[in-house]
Amino acid sequence: GRRDEIEAERIHADVARFVSDSIDEEFTEVLFNSEEIRKESEDGYPFMLDIEDLGRGVVKTIPVYTAVELLEPTLTIWDDVESSLHPTLLESLVEWLVDAPTQAVLSSHSIDVVTAGLQADVDSVSFLSVRTEDGTLHVEEYDQDELRKIVENAGHDPRYLPVSTDG
């Protein structure tokens, strides 16, 4: 089944490496049947940790990473992506999604997501502000350079970015 595919494609090791690189630990593989992750001790002995013990951010990242790598969906939508994520894990996640085999749409109220997207510094990253005002949906796209200036100069929270009511 799917677990065999995950192991054959080494996704269980890739996701462990991704988490390791993101939170500065040494994990070698995720064991999905027991919901554990293998860690190497400083003296080289492996031991197992419950994935739940690594925090909500890691718990929610592992299945998304695994599903995207295994299924290669055309589109991945993630609402409030920053919820429970350590800032370094969020940065790594956004960087990975830029190169992942999917188009990713991330919804957020966090300046950390905007900052991580700007750090990716690729033309394929777009920033939209979407809100309703008096029953009307307003969508505005922000140029990366324009958004970078807004964030750097004022440290604005993206929820308060100005939205044009024209057209």
mmCIF file of C-alpha atoms in Angstrom:
data_model
loop_
_atom_site.group_PDB
_atom_site.id
_atom_site.type_symbol
_atom_site.label_atom_id
_atom_site.label_comp_id
_atom_site.label_asym_id
_atom_site.label_seq_id
_atom_site.Cartn_x
_atom_site.Cartn_y
_atom_site.Cartn_z
ATOM 1 C CA GLY A 1 0.000 0.000 0.000
ATOM 2 C CA ARG A 2 0.938 3.625 0.518
ATOM 3 C CA ARG A 3 3.404 2.862 3.336
ATOM 4 C CA ASP A 4 5.362 0.650 0.938
ATOM 5 C CA GLU A 5 5.440 3.505 -1.601
ATOM 6 C CA ILE A 6 6.579 5.953 1.087
ATOM 7 C CA GLU A 7 9.451 3.656 2.040
ATOM 8 C CA ALA A 8 10.341 2.745 -1.555
ATOM 9 C CA GLU A 9 10.596 6.425 -2.481
ATOM 10 C CA ARG A 10 12.463 7.184 0.790
ATOM 11 C CA ILE A 11 9.896 9.838 1.738
ATOM 12 C CA HIS A 12 9.971 8.620 5.365
ATOM 13 C CA ALA A 13 13.674 9.535 5.467
ATOM 14 C CA ASP A 14 13.234 12.757 3.470
ATOM 15 C CA VAL A 15 10.583 14.101 5.845
ATOM 16 C CA ALA A 16 12.774 13.224 8.837
ATOM 17 C CA ARG A 17 15.683 15.103 7.222
ATOM 18 C CA PHE A 18 13.390 18.053 6.490
ATOM 19 C CA VAL A 19 12.283 18.224 10.138
ATOM 20 C CA SER A 20 15.915 17.798 11.279
ATOM 21 C CA ASP A 21 17.121 20.664 9.140
ATOM 22 C CA SER A 22 14.234 22.866 10.263
ATOM 23 C CA ILE A 23 14.575 22.409 14.012
ATOM 24 C CA ASP A 24 18.278 21.530 14.305
ATOM 25 C CA GLU A 25 17.915 17.923 15.431
ATOM 26 C CA GLU A 26 19.176 14.629 13.988
ATOM 27 C CA PHE A 27 16.221 12.507 12.896
ATOM 28 C CA THR A 28 16.704 9.679 10.414
ATOM 29 C CA GLU A 29 13.240 8.372 9.573
ATOM 30 C CA VAL A 30 9.567 8.586 10.394
ATOM 31 C CA LEU A 31 7.789 5.348 11.260
ATOM 32 C CA PHE A 32 4.202 5.967 10.257
ATOM 33 C CA ASN A 33 2.777 2.713 11.612
ATOM 34 C CA SER A 34 3.852 3.614 15.173
ATOM 35 C CA GLU A 35 3.759 7.426 14.761
ATOM 36 C CA GLU A 36 7.366 7.667 15.883
ATOM 37 C CA ILE A 37 10.492 9.328 14.593
ATOM 38 C CA ARG A 38 13.988 7.862 14.914
ATOM 39 C CA LYS A 39 16.635 10.093 16.473
ATOM 40 C CA GLU A 40 20.352 9.523 16.764
ATOM 41 C CA SER A 41 21.857 10.197 20.187
ATOM 42 C CA GLU A 42 25.145 12.058 20.503
ATOM 43 C CA ASP A 43 26.948 8.752 21.026
ATOM 44 C CA GLY A 44 25.394 7.280 17.869
ATOM 45 C CA TYR A 45 22.655 5.121 19.347
ATOM 46 C CA PRO A 46 19.223 5.370 17.735
ATOM 47 C CA PHE A 47 16.087 5.761 19.808
ATOM 48 C CA MET A 48 12.455 6.457 19.057
ATOM 49 C CA LEU A 49 10.341 9.488 19.969
ATOM 50 C CA ASP A 50 6.601 9.902 19.655
ATOM 51 C CA ILE A 51 5.934 12.410 16.886
ATOM 52 C CA GLU A 52 3.381 14.085 19.172
ATOM 53 C CA ASP A 53 6.216 14.986 21.557
ATOM 54 C CA LEU A 54 7.823 17.227 18.902
ATOM 55 C CA GLY A 55 5.002 19.768 18.982
ATOM 56 C CA ARG A 56 1.921 20.602 16.934
ATOM 57 C CA GLY A 57 3.890 22.261 14.140
ATOM 58 C CA VAL A 58 5.902 19.130 13.396
ATOM 59 C CA VAL A 59 2.827 16.930 13.854
ATOM 60 C CA LYS A 60 0.936 18.823 11.147
ATOM 61 C CA THR A 61 3.928 19.276 8.828
ATOM 62 C CA ILE A 62 4.882 15.590 8.520
ATOM 63 C CA PRO A 63 1.651 14.394 6.842
ATOM 64 C CA VAL A 64 1.472 17.395 4.487
ATOM 65 C CA TYR A 65 5.090 16.959 3.408
ATOM 66 C CA THR A 66 4.545 13.233 2.953
ATOM 67 C CA ALA A 67 1.306 13.645 0.976
ATOM 68 C CA VAL A 68 2.747 16.291 -1.360
ATOM 69 C CA GLU A 69 5.891 14.263 -2.042
ATOM 70 C CA LEU A 70 3.973 11.004 -2.526
ATOM 71 C CA LEU A 71 0.908 12.190 -4.436
ATOM 72 C CA GLU A 72 2.376 15.219 -6.241
ATOM 73 C CA PRO A 73 -0.976 17.062 -6.314
ATOM 74 C CA THR A 74 -1.474 19.859 -8.808
ATOM 75 C CA LEU A 75 -2.657 22.180 -6.032
ATOM 76 C CA THR A 76 -2.089 22.294 -2.270
ATOM 77 C CA ILE A 77 -4.141 24.706 -0.155
ATOM 78 C CA TRP A 78 -3.115 25.347 3.454
ATOM 79 C CA ASP A 79 -5.134 27.713 5.641
ATOM 80 C CA ASP A 80 -3.358 29.420 8.549
ATOM 81 C CA VAL A 81 -0.141 27.634 7.641
ATOM 82 C CA GLU A 82 1.782 29.368 10.439
ATOM 83 C CA SER A 83 -0.451 28.024 13.210
ATOM 84 C CA SER A 84 1.735 26.130 15.714
ATOM 85 C CA LEU A 85 4.847 26.357 13.533
ATOM 86 C CA HIS A 86 8.183 27.445 14.928
ATOM 87 C CA PRO A 87 9.530 30.314 12.764
ATOM 88 C CA THR A 88 12.432 28.219 11.429
ATOM 89 C CA LEU A 89 10.042 25.397 10.498
ATOM 90 C CA LEU A 90 7.759 27.916 8.769
ATOM 91 C CA GLU A 91 10.674 29.345 6.764
ATOM 92 C CA SER A 92 11.781 25.856 5.736
ATOM 93 C CA LEU A 93 8.228 24.883 4.821
ATOM 94 C CA VAL A 94 7.689 27.907 2.584
ATOM 95 C CA GLU A 95 11.091 27.379 0.956
ATOM 96 C CA TRP A 96 10.239 23.706 0.333
ATOM 97 C CA LEU A 97 6.788 24.546 -1.075
ATOM 98 C CA VAL A 98 8.344 26.936 -3.585
ATOM 99 C CA ASP A 99 10.255 23.968 -5.052
ATOM 100 C CA ALA A 100 7.695 21.235 -4.324
ATOM 101 C CA PRO A 101 5.882 19.424 -7.152
ATOM 102 C CA THR A 102 2.684 21.387 -6.495
ATOM 103 C CA GLN A 103 1.240 24.849 -6.718
ATOM 104 C CA ALA A 104 0.740 25.958 -3.133
ATOM 105 C CA VAL A 105 -1.799 28.481 -1.895
ATOM 106 C CA LEU A 106 -1.144 29.578 1.668
ATOM 107 C CA SER A 107 -3.655 31.600 3.630
ATOM 108 C CA SER A 108 -2.369 33.565 6.577
ATOM 109 C CA HIS A 109 -2.778 36.502 8.913
ATOM 110 C CA SER A 110 0.907 36.377 9.815
ATOM 111 C CA ILE A 111 3.706 38.663 8.778
ATOM 112 C CA ASP A 112 6.018 35.652 9.275
ATOM 113 C CA VAL A 113 4.462 33.929 6.242
ATOM 114 C CA VAL A 114 4.871 37.075 4.142
ATOM 115 C CA THR A 115 8.483 37.408 5.278
ATOM 116 C CA ALA A 116 9.211 33.747 4.495
ATOM 117 C CA GLY A 117 7.640 34.148 1.051
ATOM 118 C CA LEU A 118 9.715 37.248 0.380
ATOM 119 C CA GLN A 119 12.866 35.416 1.465
ATOM 120 C CA ALA A 120 12.151 32.762 -1.176
ATOM 121 C CA ASP A 121 12.761 35.578 -3.686
ATOM 122 C CA VAL A 122 11.357 33.838 -6.748
ATOM 123 C CA ASP A 123 8.995 35.209 -9.358
ATOM 124 C CA SER A 124 6.550 32.344 -8.841
ATOM 125 C CA VAL A 125 5.559 33.645 -5.382
ATOM 126 C CA SER A 126 2.538 35.963 -5.463
ATOM 127 C CA PHE A 127 0.982 37.883 -2.602
ATOM 128 C CA LEU A 128 -2.709 38.687 -2.531
ATOM 129 C CA SER A 129 -4.708 40.607 0.007
ATOM 130 C CA VAL A 130 -8.288 39.333 0.097
ATOM 131 C CA ARG A 131 -10.987 40.881 2.223
ATOM 132 C CA THR A 132 -14.656 41.793 2.230
ATOM 133 C CA GLU A 133 -15.888 45.280 2.788
ATOM 134 C CA ASP A 134 -19.582 46.137 2.848
ATOM 135 C CA GLY A 135 -20.399 42.741 1.325
ATOM 136 C CA THR A 136 -17.952 43.152 -1.562
ATOM 137 C CA LEU A 137 -14.904 40.950 -2.053
ATOM 138 C CA HIS A 138 -11.716 42.924 -2.707
ATOM 139 C CA VAL A 139 -8.558 41.268 -4.035
ATOM 140 C CA GLU A 140 -5.298 43.083 -4.550
ATOM 141 C CA GLU A 141 -1.986 41.639 -5.690
ATOM 142 C CA TYR A 142 1.189 43.064 -4.214
ATOM 143 C CA ASP A 143 4.426 43.278 -6.149
ATOM 144 C CA GLN A 144 7.243 41.651 -4.145
ATOM 145 C CA ASP A 145 9.364 44.800 -4.129
ATOM 146 C CA GLU A 146 6.392 46.900 -3.001
ATOM 147 C CA LEU A 147 5.503 44.426 -0.267
ATOM 148 C CA ARG A 148 9.132 44.156 0.854
ATOM 149 C CA LYS A 149 9.231 47.953 1.320
ATOM 150 C CA ILE A 150 5.961 47.930 3.245
ATOM 151 C CA VAL A 151 7.179 45.185 5.590
ATOM 152 C CA GLU A 152 10.667 46.651 6.071
ATOM 153 C CA ASN A 153 9.550 50.247 6.577
ATOM 154 C CA ALA A 154 6.548 49.751 8.767
ATOM 155 C CA GLY A 155 6.532 46.159 10.014
ATOM 156 C CA HIS A 156 2.855 46.018 9.054
ATOM 157 C CA ASP A 157 0.737 43.070 9.918
ATOM 158 C CA PRO A 158 -0.670 41.791 6.569
ATOM 159 C CA ARG A 159 -4.232 42.051 7.925
ATOM 160 C CA TYR A 160 -3.848 45.818 7.818
ATOM 161 C CA LEU A 161 -2.367 46.195 4.341
ATOM 162 C CA PRO A 162 -4.316 48.787 2.380
ATOM 163 C CA VAL A 163 -6.760 47.425 -0.192
ATOM 164 C CA SER A 164 -7.832 49.489 -3.143
ATOM 165 C CA THR A 165 -11.607 49.765 -3.538
ATOM 166 C CA ASP A 166 -11.264 50.734 -7.215
ATOM 167 C CA GLY A 167 -12.621 48.462 -9.948
#
